[in-house]
PDB file of C-alpha atoms in Angstrom:
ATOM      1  CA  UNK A   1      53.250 144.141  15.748  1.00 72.00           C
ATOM      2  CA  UNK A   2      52.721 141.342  17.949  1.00 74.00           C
ATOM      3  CA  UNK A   3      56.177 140.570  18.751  1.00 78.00           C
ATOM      4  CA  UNK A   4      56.896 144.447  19.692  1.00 71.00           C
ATOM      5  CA  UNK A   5      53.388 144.356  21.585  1.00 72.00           C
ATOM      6  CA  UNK A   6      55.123 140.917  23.410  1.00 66.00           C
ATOM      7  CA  UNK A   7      58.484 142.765  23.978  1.00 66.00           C
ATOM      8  CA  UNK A   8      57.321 146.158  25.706  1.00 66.00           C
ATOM      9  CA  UNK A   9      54.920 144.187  27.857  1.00 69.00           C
ATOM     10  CA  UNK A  10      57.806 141.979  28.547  1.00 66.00           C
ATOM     11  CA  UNK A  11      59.971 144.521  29.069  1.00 62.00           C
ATOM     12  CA  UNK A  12      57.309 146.784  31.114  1.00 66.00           C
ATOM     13  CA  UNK A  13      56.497 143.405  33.945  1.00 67.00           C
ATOM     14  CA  UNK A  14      59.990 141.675  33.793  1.00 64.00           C
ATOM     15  CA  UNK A  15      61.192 144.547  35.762  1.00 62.00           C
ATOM     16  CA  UNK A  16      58.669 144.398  38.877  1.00 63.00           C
ATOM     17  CA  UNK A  17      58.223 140.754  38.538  1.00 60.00           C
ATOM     18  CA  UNK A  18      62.511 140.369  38.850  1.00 63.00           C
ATOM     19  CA  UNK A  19      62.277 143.252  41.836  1.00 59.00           C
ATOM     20  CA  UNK A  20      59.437 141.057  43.634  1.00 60.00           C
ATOM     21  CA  UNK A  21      61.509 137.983  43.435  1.00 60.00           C
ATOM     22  CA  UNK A  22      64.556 139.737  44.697  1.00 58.00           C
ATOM     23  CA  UNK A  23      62.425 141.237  47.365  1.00 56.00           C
ATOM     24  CA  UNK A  24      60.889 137.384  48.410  1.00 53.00           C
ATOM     25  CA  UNK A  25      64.495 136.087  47.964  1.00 50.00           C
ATOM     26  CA  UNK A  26      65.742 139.354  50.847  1.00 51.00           C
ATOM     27  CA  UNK A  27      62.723 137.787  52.830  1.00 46.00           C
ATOM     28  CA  UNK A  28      63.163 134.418  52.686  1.00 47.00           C
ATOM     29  CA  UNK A  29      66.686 134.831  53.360  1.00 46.00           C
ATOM     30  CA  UNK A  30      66.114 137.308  56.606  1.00 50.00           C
ATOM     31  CA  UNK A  31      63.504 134.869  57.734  1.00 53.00           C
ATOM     32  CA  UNK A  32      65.631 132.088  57.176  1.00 51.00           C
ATOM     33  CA  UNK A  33      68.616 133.811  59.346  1.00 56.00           C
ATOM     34  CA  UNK A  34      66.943 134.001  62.409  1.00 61.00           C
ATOM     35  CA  UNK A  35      65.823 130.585  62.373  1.00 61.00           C
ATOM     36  CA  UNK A  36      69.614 129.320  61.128  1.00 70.00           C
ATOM     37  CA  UNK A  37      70.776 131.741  64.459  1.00 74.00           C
ATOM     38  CA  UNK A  38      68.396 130.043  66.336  1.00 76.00           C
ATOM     39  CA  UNK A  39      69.021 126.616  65.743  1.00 81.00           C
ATOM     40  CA  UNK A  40      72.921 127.429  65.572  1.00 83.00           C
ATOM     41  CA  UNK A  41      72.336 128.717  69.143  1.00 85.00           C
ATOM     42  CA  UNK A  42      70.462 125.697  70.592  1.00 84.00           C
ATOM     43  CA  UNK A  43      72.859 123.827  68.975  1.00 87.00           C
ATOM     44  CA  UNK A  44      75.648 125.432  70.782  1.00 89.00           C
ATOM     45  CA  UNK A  45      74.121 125.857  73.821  1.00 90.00           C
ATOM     46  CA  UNK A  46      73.903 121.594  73.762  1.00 91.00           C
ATOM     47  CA  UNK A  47      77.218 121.210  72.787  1.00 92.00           C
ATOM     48  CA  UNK A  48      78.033 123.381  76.356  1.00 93.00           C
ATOM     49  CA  UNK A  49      75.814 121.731  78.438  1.00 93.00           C
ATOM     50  CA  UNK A  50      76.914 118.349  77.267  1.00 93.00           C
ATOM     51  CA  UNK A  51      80.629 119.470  77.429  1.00 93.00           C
ATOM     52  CA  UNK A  52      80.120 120.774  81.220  1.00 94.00           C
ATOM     53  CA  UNK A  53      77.973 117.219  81.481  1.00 94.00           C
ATOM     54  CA  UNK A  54      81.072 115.218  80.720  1.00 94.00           C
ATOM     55  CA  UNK A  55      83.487 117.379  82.699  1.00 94.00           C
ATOM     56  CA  UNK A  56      81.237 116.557  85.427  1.00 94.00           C
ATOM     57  CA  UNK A  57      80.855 112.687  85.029  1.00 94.00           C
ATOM     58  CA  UNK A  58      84.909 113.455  84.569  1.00 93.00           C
ATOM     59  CA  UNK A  59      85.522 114.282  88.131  1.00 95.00           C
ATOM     60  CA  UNK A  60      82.884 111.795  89.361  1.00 95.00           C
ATOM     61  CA  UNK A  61      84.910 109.060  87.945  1.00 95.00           C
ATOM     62  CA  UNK A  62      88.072 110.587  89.110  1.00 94.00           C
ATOM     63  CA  UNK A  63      86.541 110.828  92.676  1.00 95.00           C
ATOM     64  CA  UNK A  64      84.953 106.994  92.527  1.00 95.00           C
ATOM     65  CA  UNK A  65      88.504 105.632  91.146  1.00 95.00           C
ATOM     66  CA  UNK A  66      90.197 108.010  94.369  1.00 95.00           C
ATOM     67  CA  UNK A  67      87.791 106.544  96.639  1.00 95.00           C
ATOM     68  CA  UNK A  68      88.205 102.736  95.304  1.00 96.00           C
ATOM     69  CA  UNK A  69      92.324 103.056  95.917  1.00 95.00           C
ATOM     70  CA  UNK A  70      91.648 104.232  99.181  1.00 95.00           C
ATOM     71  CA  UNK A  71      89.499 101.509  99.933  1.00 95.00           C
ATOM     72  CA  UNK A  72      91.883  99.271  98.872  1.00 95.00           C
ATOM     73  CA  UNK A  73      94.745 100.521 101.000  1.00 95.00           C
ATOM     74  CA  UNK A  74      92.187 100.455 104.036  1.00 95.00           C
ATOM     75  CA  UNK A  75      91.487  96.707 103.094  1.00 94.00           C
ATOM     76  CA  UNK A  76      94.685  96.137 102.703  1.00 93.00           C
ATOM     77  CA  UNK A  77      95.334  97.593 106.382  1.00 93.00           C
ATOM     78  CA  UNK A  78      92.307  96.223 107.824  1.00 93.00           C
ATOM     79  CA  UNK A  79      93.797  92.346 106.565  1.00 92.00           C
ATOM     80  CA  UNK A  80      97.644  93.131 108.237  1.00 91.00           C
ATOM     81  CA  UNK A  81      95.817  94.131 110.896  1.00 92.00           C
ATOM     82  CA  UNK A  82      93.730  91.053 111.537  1.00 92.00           C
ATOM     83  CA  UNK A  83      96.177  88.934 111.053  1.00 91.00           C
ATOM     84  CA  UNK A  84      98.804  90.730 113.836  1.00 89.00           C
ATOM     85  CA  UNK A  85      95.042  90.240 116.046  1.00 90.00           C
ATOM     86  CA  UNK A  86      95.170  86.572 115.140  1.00 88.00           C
ATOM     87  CA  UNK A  87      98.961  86.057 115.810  1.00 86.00           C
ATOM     88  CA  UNK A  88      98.202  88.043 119.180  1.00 85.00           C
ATOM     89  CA  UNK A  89      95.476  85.576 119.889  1.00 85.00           C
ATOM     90  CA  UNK A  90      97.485  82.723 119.255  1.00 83.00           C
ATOM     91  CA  UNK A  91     100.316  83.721 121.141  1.00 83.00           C
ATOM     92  CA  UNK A  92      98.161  84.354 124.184  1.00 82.00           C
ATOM     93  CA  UNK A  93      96.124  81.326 124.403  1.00 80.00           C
ATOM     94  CA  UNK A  94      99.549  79.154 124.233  1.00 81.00           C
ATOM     95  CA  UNK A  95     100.456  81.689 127.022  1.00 79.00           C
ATOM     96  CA  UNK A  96      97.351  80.790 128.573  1.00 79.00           C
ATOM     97  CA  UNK A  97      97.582  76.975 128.255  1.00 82.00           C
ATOM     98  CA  UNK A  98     101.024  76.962 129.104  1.00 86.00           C
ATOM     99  CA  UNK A  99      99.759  79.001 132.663  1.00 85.00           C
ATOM    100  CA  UNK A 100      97.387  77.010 133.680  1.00 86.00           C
ATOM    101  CA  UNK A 101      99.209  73.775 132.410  1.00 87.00           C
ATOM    102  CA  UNK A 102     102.072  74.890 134.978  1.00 90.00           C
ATOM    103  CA  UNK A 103      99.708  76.038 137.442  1.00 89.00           C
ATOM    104  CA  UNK A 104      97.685  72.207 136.981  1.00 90.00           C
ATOM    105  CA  UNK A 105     101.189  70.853 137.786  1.00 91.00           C
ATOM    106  CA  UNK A 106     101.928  73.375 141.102  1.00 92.00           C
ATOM    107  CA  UNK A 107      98.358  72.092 142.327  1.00 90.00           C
ATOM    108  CA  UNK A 108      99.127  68.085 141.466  1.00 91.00           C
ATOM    109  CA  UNK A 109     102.422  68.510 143.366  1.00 93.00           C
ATOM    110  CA  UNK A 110     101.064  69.603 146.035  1.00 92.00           C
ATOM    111  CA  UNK A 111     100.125  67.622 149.002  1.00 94.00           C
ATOM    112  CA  UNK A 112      96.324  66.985 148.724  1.00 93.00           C
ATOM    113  CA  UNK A 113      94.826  68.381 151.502  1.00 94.00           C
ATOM    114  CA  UNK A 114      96.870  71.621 151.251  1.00 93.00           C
ATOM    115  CA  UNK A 115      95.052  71.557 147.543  1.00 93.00           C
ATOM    116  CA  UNK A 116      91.721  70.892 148.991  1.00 93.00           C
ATOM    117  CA  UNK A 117      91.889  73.924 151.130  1.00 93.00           C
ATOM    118  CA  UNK A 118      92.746  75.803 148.272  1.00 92.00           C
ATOM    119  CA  UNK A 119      90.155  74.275 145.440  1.00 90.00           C
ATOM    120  CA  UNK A 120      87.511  75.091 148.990  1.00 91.00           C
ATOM    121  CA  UNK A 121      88.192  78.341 148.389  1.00 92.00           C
ATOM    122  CA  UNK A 122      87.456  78.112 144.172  1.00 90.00           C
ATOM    123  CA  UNK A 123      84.920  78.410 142.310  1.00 90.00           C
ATOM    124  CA  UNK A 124      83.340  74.848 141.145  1.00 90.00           C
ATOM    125  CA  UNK A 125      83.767  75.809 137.558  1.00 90.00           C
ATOM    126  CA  UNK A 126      86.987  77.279 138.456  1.00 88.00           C
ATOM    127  CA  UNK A 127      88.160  74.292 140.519  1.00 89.00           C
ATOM    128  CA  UNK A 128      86.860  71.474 138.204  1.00 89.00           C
ATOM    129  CA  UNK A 129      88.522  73.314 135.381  1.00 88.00           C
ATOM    130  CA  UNK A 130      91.641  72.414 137.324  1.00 88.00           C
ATOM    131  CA  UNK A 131      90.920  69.133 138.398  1.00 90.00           C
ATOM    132  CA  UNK A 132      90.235  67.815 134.382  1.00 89.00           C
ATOM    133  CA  UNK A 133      93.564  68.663 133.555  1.00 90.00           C
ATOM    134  CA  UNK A 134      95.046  66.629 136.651  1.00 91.00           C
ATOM    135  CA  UNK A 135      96.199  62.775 136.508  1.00 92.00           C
ATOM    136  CA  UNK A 136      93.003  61.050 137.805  1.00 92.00           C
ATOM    137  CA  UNK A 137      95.112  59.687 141.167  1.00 94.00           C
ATOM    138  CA  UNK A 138      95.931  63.626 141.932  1.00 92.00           C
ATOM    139  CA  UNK A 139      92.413  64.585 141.306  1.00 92.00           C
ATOM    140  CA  UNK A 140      90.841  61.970 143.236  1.00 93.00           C
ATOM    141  CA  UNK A 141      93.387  62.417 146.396  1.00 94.00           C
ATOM    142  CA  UNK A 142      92.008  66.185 146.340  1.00 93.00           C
ATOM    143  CA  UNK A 143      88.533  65.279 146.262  1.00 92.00           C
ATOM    144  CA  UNK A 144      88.929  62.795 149.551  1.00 92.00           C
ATOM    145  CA  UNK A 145      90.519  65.610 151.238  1.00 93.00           C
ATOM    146  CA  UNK A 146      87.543  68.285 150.170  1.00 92.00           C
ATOM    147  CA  UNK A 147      83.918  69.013 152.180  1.00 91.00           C
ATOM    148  CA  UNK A 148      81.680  66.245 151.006  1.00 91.00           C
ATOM    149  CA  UNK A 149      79.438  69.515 149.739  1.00 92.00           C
ATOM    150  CA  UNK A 150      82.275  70.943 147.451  1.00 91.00           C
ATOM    151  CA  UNK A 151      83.194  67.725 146.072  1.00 91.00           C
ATOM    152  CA  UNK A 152      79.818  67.299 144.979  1.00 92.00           C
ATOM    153  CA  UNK A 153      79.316  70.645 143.461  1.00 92.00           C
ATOM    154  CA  UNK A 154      82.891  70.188 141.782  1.00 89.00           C
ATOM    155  CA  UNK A 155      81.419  66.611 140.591  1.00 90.00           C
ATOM    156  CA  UNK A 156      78.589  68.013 138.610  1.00 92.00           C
ATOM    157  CA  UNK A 157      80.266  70.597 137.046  1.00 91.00           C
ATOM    158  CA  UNK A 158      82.997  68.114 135.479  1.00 88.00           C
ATOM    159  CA  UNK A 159      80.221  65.852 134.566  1.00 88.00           C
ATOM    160  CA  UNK A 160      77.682  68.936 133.080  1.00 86.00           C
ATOM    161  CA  UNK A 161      80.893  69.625 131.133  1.00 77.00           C
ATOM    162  CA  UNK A 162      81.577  65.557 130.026  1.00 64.00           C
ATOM    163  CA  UNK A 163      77.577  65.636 129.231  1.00 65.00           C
ATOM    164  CA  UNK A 164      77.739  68.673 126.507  1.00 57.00           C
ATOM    165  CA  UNK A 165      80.855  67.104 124.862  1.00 57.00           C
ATOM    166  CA  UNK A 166      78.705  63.475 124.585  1.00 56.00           C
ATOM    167  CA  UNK A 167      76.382  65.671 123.606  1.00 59.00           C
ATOM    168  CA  UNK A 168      78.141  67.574 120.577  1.00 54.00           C
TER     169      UNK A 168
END
């Protein structure tokens, strides 16, 4: 009697007790699904912003390498170009040495007191320029011939300009 009294009341609770465990099972499992969507979703939703995130840092590197050629081709420019400015340069103060080298040799050839009335009419720093580049016989024939005033003032400017060479 004790086994059939075990058997119905195993039989009788199995039943409910198999029902409430397939019932917590449907729960768990419907609890479980919105936290699975959940996290599935946040997942996805990171993957997107982390996809758009290096699309992004994409172009920024395709616009920094765009804007490093350019800057390279303007370099590149910018260096032709300084050195057509520095041949230019050149080219014009030979130009300019040769000018006043010719126009040293007009004024040395001249007779001095025809020079004198022009160097009277000069600036000193103008006129002294002139007479530093002249054979020291020329110059000095020009000065004799000058006002005593504008030989002095051409005087001091050629030695102010002998005193900051000693100087240097």
């Amino acid at each position: 009697m004790l086994i059939v009294s075990a058997a119905a009341r195993f039989a009788v609770q199995t039943g409910p007790a198999i029902a409430a465990i397939s019932e917590t099972s449907k729960d768990d499992a419907t609890e479980g699904a919105p936290l699975q969507d959940g996290l599935l979703s946040a997942l996805q939703d990171r993957e997107r912003a982390l996809s758009q995130r290096e699309t992004a840092l994409g172009q920024r590197l395709a616009a920094i390498e765009e804007a490093e050629a350019a800057l390279q081709e303007k370099l590149a420019e910018l260096s032709a170009a300084e050195e057509a400015l520095l041949s230019t340069i050149a080219m014009a103060e030979t130009a300019a040495s040769t000018d006043i080298a010719q126009l040293t040799t007009v004024y040395e050839n001249m007779k001095p007191k025809e020079a004198a009335a022009l160097f009277s009419e000069m600036s000193p720093d103008f006129a002294a320029g002139f007479l530093a580049l002249m054979r020291p016989d020329t110059a000095a024939a020009i000065m004799t011939e000058l006002d005593p005033i504008d030989a002095y003032a051409f005087s001091v400017v050629l030695a102010g300009r002998n005193a900051d060479e000693a100087s240097r």
